[in-house]
Coordinates of C-alpha atoms in Angstrom, one line a residue:
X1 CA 144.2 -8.3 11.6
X2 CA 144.1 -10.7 14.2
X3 CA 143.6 -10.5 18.1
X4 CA 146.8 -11.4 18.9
X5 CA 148.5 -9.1 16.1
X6 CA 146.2 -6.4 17.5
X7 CA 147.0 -6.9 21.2
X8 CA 151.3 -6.6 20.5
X9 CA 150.0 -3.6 17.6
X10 CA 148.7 -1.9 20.8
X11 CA 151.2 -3.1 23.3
X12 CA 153.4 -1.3 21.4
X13 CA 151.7 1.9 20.8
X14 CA 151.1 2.1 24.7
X15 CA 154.8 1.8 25.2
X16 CA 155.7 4.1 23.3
X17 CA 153.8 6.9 24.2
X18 CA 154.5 6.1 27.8
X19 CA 157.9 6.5 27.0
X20 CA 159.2 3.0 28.0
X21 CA 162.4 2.4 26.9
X22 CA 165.3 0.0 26.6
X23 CA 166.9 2.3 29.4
X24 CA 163.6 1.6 31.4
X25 CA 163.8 -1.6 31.3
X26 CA 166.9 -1.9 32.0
X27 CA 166.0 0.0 35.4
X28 CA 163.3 -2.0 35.9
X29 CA 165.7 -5.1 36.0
X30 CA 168.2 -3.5 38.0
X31 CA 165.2 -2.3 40.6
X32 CA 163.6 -6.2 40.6
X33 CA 165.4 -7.4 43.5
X34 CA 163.9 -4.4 45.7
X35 CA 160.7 -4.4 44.0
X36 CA 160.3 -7.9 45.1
X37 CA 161.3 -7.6 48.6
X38 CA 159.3 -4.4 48.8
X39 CA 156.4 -6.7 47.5
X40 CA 155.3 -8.8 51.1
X41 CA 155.1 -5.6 53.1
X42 CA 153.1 -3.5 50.2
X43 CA 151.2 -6.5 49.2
X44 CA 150.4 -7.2 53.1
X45 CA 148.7 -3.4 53.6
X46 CA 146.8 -3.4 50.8
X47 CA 145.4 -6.8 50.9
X48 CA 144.5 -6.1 55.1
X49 CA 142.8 -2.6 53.3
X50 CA 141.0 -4.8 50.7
X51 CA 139.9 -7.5 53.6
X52 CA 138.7 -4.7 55.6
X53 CA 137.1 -2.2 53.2
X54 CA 133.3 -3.8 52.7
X55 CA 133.1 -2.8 49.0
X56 CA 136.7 -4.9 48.4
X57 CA 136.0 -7.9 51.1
X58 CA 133.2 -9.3 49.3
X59 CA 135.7 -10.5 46.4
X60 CA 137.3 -12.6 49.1
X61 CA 136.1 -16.4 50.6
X62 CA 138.5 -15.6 53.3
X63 CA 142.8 -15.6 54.7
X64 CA 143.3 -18.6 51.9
X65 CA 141.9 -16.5 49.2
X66 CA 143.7 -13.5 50.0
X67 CA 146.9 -15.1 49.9
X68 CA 146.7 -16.9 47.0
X69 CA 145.7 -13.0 45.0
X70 CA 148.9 -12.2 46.9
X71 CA 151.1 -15.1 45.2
X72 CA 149.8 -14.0 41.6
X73 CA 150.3 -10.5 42.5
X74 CA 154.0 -11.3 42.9
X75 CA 153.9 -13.1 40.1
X76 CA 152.5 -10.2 38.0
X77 CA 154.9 -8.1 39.6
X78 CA 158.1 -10.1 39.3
X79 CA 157.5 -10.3 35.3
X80 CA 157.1 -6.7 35.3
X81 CA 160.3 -6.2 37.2
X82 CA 161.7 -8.6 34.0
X83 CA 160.9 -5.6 31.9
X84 CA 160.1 -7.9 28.9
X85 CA 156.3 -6.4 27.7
X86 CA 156.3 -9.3 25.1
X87 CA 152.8 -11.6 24.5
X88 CA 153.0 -13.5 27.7
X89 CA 152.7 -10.3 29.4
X90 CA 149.6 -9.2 27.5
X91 CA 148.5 -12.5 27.9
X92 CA 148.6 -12.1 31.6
X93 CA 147.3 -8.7 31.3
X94 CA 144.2 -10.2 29.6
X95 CA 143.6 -12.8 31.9
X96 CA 143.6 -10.1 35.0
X97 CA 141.2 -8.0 33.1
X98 CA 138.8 -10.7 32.3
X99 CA 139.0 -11.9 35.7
X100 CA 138.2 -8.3 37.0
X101 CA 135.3 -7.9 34.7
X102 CA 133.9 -11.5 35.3
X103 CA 133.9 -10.7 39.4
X104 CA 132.7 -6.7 38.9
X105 CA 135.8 -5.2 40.4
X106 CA 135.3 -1.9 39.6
X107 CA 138.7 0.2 38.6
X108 CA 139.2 2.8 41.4
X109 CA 139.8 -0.3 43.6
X110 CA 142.0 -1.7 41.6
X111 CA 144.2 1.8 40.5
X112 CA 144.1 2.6 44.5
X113 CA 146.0 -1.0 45.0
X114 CA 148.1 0.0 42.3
X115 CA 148.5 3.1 44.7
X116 CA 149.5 1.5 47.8
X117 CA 152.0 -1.0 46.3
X118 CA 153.5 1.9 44.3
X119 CA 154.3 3.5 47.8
X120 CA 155.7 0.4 49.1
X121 CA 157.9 0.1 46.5
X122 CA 158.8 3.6 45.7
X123 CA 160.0 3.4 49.7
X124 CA 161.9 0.6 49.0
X125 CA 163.9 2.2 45.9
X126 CA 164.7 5.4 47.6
X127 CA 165.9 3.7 51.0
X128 CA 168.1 1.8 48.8
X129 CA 169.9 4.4 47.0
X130 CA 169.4 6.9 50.3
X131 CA 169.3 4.3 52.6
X132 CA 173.0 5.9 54.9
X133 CA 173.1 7.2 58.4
X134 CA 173.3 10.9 57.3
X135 CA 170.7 10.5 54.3
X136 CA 168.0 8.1 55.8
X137 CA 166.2 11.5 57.4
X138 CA 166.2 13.1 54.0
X139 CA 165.3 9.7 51.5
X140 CA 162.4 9.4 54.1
X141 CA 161.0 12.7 52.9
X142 CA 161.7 12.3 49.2
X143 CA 160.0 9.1 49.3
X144 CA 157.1 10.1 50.8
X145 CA 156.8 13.1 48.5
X146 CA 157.6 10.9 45.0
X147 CA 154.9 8.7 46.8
X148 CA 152.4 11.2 47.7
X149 CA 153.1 12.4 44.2
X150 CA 152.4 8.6 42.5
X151 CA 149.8 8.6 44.8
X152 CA 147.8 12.4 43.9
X153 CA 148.5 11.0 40.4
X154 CA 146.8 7.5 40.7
X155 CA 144.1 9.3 42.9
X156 CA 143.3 12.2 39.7
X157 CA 143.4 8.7 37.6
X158 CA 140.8 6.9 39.2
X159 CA 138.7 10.2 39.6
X160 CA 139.0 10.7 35.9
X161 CA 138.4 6.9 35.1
X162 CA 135.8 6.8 37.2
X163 CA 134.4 10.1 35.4
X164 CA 134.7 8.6 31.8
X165 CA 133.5 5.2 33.0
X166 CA 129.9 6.9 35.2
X167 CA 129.7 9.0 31.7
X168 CA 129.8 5.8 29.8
X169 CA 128.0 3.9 32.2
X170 CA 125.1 7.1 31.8
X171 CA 125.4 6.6 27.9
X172 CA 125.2 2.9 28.4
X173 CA 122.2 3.5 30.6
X174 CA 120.2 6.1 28.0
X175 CA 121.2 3.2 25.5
X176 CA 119.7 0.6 27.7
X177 CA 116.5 2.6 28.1
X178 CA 116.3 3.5 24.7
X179 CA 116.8 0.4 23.5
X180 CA 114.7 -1.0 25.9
X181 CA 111.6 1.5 24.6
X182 CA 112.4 0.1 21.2
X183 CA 112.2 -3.4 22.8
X184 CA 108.6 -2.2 23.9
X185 CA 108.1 -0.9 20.7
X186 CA 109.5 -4.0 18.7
X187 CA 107.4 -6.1 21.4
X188 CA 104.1 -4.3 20.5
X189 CA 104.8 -4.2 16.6
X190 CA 105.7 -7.6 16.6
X191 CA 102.3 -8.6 18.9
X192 CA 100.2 -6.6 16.3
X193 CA 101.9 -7.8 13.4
X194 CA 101.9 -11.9 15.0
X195 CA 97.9 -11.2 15.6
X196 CA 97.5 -10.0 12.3
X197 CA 99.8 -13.2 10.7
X198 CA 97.8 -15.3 12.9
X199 CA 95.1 -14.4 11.5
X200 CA 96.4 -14.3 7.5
X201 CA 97.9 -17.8 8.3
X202 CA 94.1 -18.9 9.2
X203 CA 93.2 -17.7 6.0
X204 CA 91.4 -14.6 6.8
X205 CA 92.9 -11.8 4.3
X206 CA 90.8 -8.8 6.1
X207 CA 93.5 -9.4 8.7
X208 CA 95.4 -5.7 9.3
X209 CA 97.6 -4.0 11.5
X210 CA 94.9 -1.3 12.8
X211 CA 96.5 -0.8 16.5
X212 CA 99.2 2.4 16.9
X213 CA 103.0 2.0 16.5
X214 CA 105.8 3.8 17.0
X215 CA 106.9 5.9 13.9
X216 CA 110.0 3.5 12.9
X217 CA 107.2 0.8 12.5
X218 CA 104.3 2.4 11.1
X219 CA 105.8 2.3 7.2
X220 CA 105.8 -2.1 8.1
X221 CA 102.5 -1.7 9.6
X222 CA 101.4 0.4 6.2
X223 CA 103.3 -1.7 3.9
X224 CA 102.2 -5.2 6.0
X225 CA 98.4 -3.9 5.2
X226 CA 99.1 -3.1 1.7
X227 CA 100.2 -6.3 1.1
X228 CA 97.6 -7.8 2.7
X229 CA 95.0 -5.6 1.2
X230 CA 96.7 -6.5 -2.5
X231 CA 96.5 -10.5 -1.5
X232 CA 92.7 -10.0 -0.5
X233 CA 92.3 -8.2 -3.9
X234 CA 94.4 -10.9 -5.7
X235 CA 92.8 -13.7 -4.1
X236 CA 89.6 -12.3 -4.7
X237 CA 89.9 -12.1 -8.1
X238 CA 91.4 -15.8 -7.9
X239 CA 88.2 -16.7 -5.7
X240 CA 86.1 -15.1 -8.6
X241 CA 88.0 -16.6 -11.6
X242 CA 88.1 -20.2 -9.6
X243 CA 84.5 -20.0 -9.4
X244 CA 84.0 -18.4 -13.0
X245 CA 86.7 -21.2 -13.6
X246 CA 84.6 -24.1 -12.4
X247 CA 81.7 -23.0 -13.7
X248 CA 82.9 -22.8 -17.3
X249 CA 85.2 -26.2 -16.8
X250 CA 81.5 -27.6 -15.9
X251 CA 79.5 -26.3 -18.9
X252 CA 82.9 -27.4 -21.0
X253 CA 82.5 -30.6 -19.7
X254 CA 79.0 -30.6 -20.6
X255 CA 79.2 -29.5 -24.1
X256 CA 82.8 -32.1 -24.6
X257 CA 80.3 -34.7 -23.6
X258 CA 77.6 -33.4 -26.1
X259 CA 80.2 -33.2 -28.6
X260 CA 81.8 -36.8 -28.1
X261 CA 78.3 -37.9 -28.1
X262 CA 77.6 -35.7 -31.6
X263 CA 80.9 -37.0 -32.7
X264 CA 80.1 -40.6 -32.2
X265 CA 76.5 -40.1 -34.0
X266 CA 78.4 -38.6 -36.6
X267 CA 81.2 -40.9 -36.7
X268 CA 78.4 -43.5 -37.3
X269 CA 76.3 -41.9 -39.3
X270 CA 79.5 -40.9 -41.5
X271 CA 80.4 -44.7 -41.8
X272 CA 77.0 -45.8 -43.1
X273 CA 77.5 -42.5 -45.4
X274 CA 80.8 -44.2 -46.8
X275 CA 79.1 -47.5 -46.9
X276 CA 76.1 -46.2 -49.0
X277 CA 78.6 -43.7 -51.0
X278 CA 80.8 -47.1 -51.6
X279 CA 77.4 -48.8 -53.0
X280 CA 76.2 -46.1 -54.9
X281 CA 79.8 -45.4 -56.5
X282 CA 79.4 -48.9 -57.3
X283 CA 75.9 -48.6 -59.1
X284 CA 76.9 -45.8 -60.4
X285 CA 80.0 -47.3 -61.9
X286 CA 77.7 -50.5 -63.3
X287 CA 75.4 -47.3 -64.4
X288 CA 78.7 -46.1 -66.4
X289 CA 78.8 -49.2 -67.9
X290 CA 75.5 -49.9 -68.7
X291 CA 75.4 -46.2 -69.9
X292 CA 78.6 -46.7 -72.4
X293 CA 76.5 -50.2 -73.5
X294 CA 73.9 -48.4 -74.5
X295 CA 75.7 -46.0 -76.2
X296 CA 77.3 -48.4 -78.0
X297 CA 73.3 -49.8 -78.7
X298 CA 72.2 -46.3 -79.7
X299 CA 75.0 -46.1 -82.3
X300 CA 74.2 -49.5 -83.5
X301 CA 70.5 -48.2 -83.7
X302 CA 72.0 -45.4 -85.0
X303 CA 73.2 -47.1 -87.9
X304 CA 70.2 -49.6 -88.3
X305 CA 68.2 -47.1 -88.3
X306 CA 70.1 -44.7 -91.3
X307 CA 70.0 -48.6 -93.0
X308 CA 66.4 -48.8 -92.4
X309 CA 66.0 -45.1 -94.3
X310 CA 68.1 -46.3 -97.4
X311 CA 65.4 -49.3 -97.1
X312 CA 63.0 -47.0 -97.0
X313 CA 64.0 -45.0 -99.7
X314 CA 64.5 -48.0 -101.8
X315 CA 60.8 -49.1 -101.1
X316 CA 59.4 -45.6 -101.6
X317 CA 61.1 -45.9 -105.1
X318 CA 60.1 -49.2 -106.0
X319 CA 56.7 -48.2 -105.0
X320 CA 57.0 -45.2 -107.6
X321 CA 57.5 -48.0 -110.1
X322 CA 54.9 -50.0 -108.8
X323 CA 52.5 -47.2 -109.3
X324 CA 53.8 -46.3 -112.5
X325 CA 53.3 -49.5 -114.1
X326 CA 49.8 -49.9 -112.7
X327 CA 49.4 -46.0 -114.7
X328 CA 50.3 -48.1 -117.9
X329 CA 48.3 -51.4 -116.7
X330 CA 45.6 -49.4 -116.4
X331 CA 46.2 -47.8 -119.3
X332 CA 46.6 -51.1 -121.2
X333 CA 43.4 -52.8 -119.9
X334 CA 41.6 -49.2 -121.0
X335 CA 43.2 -50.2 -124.6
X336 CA 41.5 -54.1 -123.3
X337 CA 38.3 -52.7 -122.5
X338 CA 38.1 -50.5 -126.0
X339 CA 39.2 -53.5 -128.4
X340 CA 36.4 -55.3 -126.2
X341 CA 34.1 -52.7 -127.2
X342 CA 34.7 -52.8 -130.6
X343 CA 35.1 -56.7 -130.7
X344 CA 31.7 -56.6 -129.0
X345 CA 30.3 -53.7 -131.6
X346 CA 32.0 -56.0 -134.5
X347 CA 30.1 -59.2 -132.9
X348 CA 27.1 -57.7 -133.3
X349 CA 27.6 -56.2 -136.7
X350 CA 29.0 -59.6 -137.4
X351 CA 25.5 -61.1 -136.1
X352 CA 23.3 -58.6 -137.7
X353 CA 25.0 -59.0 -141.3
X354 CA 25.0 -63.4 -140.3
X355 CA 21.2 -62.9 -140.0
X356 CA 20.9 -60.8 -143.5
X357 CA 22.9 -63.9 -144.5
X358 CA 19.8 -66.6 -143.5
X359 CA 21.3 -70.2 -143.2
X360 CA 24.6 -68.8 -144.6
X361 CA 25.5 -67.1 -142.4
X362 CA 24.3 -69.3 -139.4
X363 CA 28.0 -70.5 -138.5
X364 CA 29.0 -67.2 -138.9
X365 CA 26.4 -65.9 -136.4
X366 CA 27.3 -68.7 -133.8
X367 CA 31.2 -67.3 -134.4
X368 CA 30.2 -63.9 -133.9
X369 CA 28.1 -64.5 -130.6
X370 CA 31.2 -66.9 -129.7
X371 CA 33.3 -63.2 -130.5
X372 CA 31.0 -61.3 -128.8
X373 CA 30.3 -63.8 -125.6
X374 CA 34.2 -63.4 -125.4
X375 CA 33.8 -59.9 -126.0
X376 CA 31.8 -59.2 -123.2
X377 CA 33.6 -61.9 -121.1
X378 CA 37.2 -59.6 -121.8
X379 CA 35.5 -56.5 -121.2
X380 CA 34.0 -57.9 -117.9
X381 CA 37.9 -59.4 -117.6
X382 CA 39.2 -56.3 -118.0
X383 CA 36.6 -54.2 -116.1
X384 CA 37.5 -56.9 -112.8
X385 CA 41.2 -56.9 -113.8
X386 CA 40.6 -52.8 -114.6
X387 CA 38.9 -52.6 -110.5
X388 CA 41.6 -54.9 -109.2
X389 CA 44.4 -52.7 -110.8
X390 CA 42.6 -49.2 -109.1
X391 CA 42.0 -51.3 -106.2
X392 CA 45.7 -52.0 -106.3
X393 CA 46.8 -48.5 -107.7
X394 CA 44.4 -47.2 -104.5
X395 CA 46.8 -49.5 -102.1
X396 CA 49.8 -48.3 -104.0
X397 CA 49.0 -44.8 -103.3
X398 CA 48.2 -45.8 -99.9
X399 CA 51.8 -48.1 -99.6
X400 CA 53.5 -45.2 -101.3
X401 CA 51.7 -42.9 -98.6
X402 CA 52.4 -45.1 -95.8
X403 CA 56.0 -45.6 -97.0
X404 CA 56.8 -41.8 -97.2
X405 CA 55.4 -41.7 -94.0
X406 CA 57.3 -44.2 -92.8
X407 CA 60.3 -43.2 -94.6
X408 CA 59.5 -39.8 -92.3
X409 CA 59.2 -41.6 -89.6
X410 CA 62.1 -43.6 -89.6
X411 CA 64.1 -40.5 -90.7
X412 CA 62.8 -38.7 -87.5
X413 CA 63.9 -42.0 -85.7
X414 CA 67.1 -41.6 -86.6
X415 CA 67.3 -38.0 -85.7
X416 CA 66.1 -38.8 -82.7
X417 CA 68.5 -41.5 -82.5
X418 CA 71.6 -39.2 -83.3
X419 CA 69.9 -36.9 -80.7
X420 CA 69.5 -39.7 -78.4
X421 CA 73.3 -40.8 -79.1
X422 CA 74.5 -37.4 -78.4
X423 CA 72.3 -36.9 -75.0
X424 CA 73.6 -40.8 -74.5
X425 CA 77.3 -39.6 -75.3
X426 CA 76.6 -36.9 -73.2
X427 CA 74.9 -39.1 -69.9
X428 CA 77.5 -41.6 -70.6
X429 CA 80.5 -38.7 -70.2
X430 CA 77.9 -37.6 -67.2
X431 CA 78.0 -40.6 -65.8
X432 CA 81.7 -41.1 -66.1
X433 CA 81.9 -38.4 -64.5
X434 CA 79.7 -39.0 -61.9
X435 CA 81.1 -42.2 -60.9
X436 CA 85.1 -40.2 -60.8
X437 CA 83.2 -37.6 -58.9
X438 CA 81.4 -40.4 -56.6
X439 CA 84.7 -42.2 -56.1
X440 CA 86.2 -39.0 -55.2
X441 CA 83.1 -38.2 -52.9
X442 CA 83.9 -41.9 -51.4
X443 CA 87.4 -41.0 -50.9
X444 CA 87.0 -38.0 -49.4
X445 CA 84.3 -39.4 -46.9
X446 CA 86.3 -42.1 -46.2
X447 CA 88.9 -39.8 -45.0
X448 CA 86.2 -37.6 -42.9
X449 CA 85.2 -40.9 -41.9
X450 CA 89.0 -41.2 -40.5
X451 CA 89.1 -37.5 -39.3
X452 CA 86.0 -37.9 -37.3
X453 CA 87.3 -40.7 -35.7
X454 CA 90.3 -39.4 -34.8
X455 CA 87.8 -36.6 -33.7
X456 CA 86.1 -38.3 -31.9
X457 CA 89.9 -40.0 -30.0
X458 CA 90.8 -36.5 -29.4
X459 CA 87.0 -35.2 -27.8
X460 CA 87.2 -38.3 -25.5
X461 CA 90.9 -36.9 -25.0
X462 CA 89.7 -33.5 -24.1
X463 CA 86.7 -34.7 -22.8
X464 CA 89.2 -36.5 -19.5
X465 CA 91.3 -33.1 -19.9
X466 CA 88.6 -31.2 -19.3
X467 CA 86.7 -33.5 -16.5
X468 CA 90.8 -33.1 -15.1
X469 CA 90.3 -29.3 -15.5
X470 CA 87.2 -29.7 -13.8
X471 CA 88.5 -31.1 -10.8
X472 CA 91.3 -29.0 -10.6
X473 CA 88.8 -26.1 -10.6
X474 CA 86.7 -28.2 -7.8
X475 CA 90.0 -28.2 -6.0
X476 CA 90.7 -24.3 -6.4
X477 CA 87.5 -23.7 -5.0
X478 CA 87.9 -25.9 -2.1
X479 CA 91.8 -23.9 -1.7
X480 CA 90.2 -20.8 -1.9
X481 CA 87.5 -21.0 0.3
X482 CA 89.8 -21.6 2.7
X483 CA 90.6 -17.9 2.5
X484 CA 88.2 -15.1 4.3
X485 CA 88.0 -11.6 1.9
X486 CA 86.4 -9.1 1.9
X487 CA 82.8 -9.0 0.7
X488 CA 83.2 -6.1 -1.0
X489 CA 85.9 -6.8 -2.8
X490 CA 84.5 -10.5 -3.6
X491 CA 81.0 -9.4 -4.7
X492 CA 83.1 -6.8 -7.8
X493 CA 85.4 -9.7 -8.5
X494 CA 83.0 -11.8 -9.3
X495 CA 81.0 -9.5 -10.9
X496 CA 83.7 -8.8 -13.4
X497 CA 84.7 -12.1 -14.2
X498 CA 80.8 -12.9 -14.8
X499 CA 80.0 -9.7 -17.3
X500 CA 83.5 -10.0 -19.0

């Protein structure tokens, strides 16, 4: 609802219970023109009253002043004579009121104006409508007793106005003291509590509220230091873990430079790995080949070698005929040796019966020596040819020896060669292997080689990370030494953040 809806809402309430109807207004009109000449004279006493009376002549500069109240007042009063109570009236109303209130005018003054112009024009009325030769004694008296009536009435106004208004003005007072003991209160609460914020602004977090307040304030005062007490303990443990912080960002920093300095001696040590692991898979990829070569050899040998026992074989055989044959040689030149014998026995027989014989025998004789010289030559023959062939059956046996032997030997060659072909298979599969396994090796160092470099990108990455972690922590522990706590509470923070 608005002021102005408000101000007619209670315009009309007024009215009504007052009782002022279309009938009073209508009197109220029909009275105006002796209301307003019933104005000068009323107006004129109470205004010399007001002039006169110290309490009401200090609202007045002087004669000028006076006057000019006068001319509104018949202004006010000629638009109540109208009888229309309509905004412009409350308007009015309001402006008279404020201007009351703005000079201090205190409302018996103004109800015992009301008072006096009210006789005036109650006078006034009564003459009017009493005002003949025969009735002038009698209109004389009822207007003085409808005025002494108005008046006894605006007097046990003002008394009980003035009551109601002291009463409020008593209330207004207790309120005034009582709110100006809270003032003093609020001052003092808010001087402990600006000490103890000056303080917490410089940083110092023992700062409390230790002075006595007034009940109202003492749960801010309680909850002010418990709040302070939880930032101490907070920033405490912030102080603690800032320097627990730092400290760890420093050995972090330490050990990421230990590392990226491990992880570039490893990044070059694992290059020079791949470049020896890319030599040796080489060699050992010529090894695979040389290995499968000589395979390829061994089975050759292999195969000379089972040749090399049929040779042997074949010689071991032909030796068996060999030393057969020399059996029957030497049994043939035993059959020489024994027809030399005899030949030689017959030569002399031949010899002894060509001497019995004397000159006849003689040619004879020189046959039979001839027999017997050629005897003896065969039988030396075959004696010489007899040693050759033992000489030669002797190396026989010792060819046919040395052949078995080497037959033997060559047969445990070739073992050895099928065992050396099948450890050769197997070194050559080995090596195969090897050289898959070595390439594989390669590959995989290769990509560790890769790894560790990126390795080593990322631990100079965390390495600026962390020497940015590390000043941040620098900075955290400049920040909070900005802040004063309290020892106590500092020394067990710290403690726990260096035993946790």
């Amino acid at each position: 609802m608005t002021t102005a809806s408000s101000a007619s809402q209670s315009l009309s309430e007024r009215l009504d219970f007052i009782g002022i109807g279309q009938a009073d207004r209508d009197a109220l009109r029909e009275a105006r023109p002796t209301i307003a000449a019933s104005l000068d004279g009323a107006l004129d006493a109470f205004y010399a009253k007001a002039t006169r009376n110290p309490e009401t002549a200090r609202f007045f500069s002087g004669k000028a002043h006076a006057d000019s109240a006068k001319a509104r007042q018949v202004r006010h009063w000629d638009r109540l004579a109208e009888g229309k109570f309509d905004q412009d009236y409350v308007s009015a109303v309001t402006a008279i009121g404020m201007t009351h209130a703005r000079l201090g005018l205190e409302p018996r003054w103004y109800i015992g104006g009301y008072a006096l112009i009210i006789e005036g024009i109650i006078h006034a009325v009564v003459e009017k409508h009493l005002g003949g030769r025969f009735q002038r004694k009698k209109s004389k008296q009822l207007s003085t007793e409808i005025a002494a009536v108005a008046k006894a009435a605006f007097l046990d106004m003002d008394f009980a106005i003035s009551v109601y208004l002291d009463a409020l003005q008593e209330e207004r007072k207790r309120s005034e003291d009582q709110r100006a003991a809270l003032a003093a209160e609020q001052v003092a609460a808010l001087g402990a509590l600006e000490q103890a914020l000056k303080l917490l602004s410089g940083g110092d977090l023992t700062a409390a509220v230790n002075t006595g307040l007034a009940s109202q304030f003492a749960p801010m005062r309680d909850h002010f230091n418990s709040a302070v007490s939880t930032l101490d303990g907070t920033i405490s443990a912030i102080v603690g873990a800032a320097e627990q912080t730092a400290d760890n960002a420093a050995e972090l920093s330490r050990a990421t430079d230990d590392t990226a300095r491990r992880t570039e001696k490893q990044a070059a040590a694992l290059e020079e790995t791949a470049a020896a692991l890319e030599e040796l898979t080489t060699t050992a990829r010529s090894a695979a080949a040389r290995t499968e070569e000589a395979r390829r050899i061994v089975v050759t040998a292999t195969s000379e070698a089972q040749r090399s026992g049929e040779v042997v074989r074949e010689a071991i055989s032909a030796m068996s005929a060999i030393e057969e044959s020399s059996r029957r040689i030497t049994q043939i030149i035993g059959v020489i040796d024994q027809i030399s014998f005899q030949t030689n026995l017959l030569a002399l027989n031949a010899g002894v019966e060509a001497a019995r014989a004397g000159e006849a025998g003689k040619g004879f004789a020189v046959v039979a020596q001839e027999v017997r010289d050629l005897a003896q030559k065969s039988a030396e023959a075959a004696r010489e040819i007899k040693g050759l062939i033992d000489k030669s059956f002797a190396d026989v046996l010792t060819g046919v020896s040395l052949v078995n032997r080497t037959g033997e030997a060559l047969k445990s060659i070739g073992d050895h060669v099928v065992s050396i072909n099948g450890h050769i298979d197997a070194i050559s599969g080995s090596a195969r292997e090897q050289a898959t396994g070595l390439s594989e090796i390669n590959s995989a160092v290769n990509n560790m080689d890769q790894i560790t470099q990126q390795n080593a990108a990322m631990v100079e990455e965390t390495n600026a990370a962390t020497q940015e972690l590390l000043r941040i922590s620098q900075t955290m522990r400049e920040l909070t030494g900005r802040f004063v706590i309290s020892t106590q509470e500092s020394q067990q923070s710290r403690h726990r953040y260096r035993t946790a």
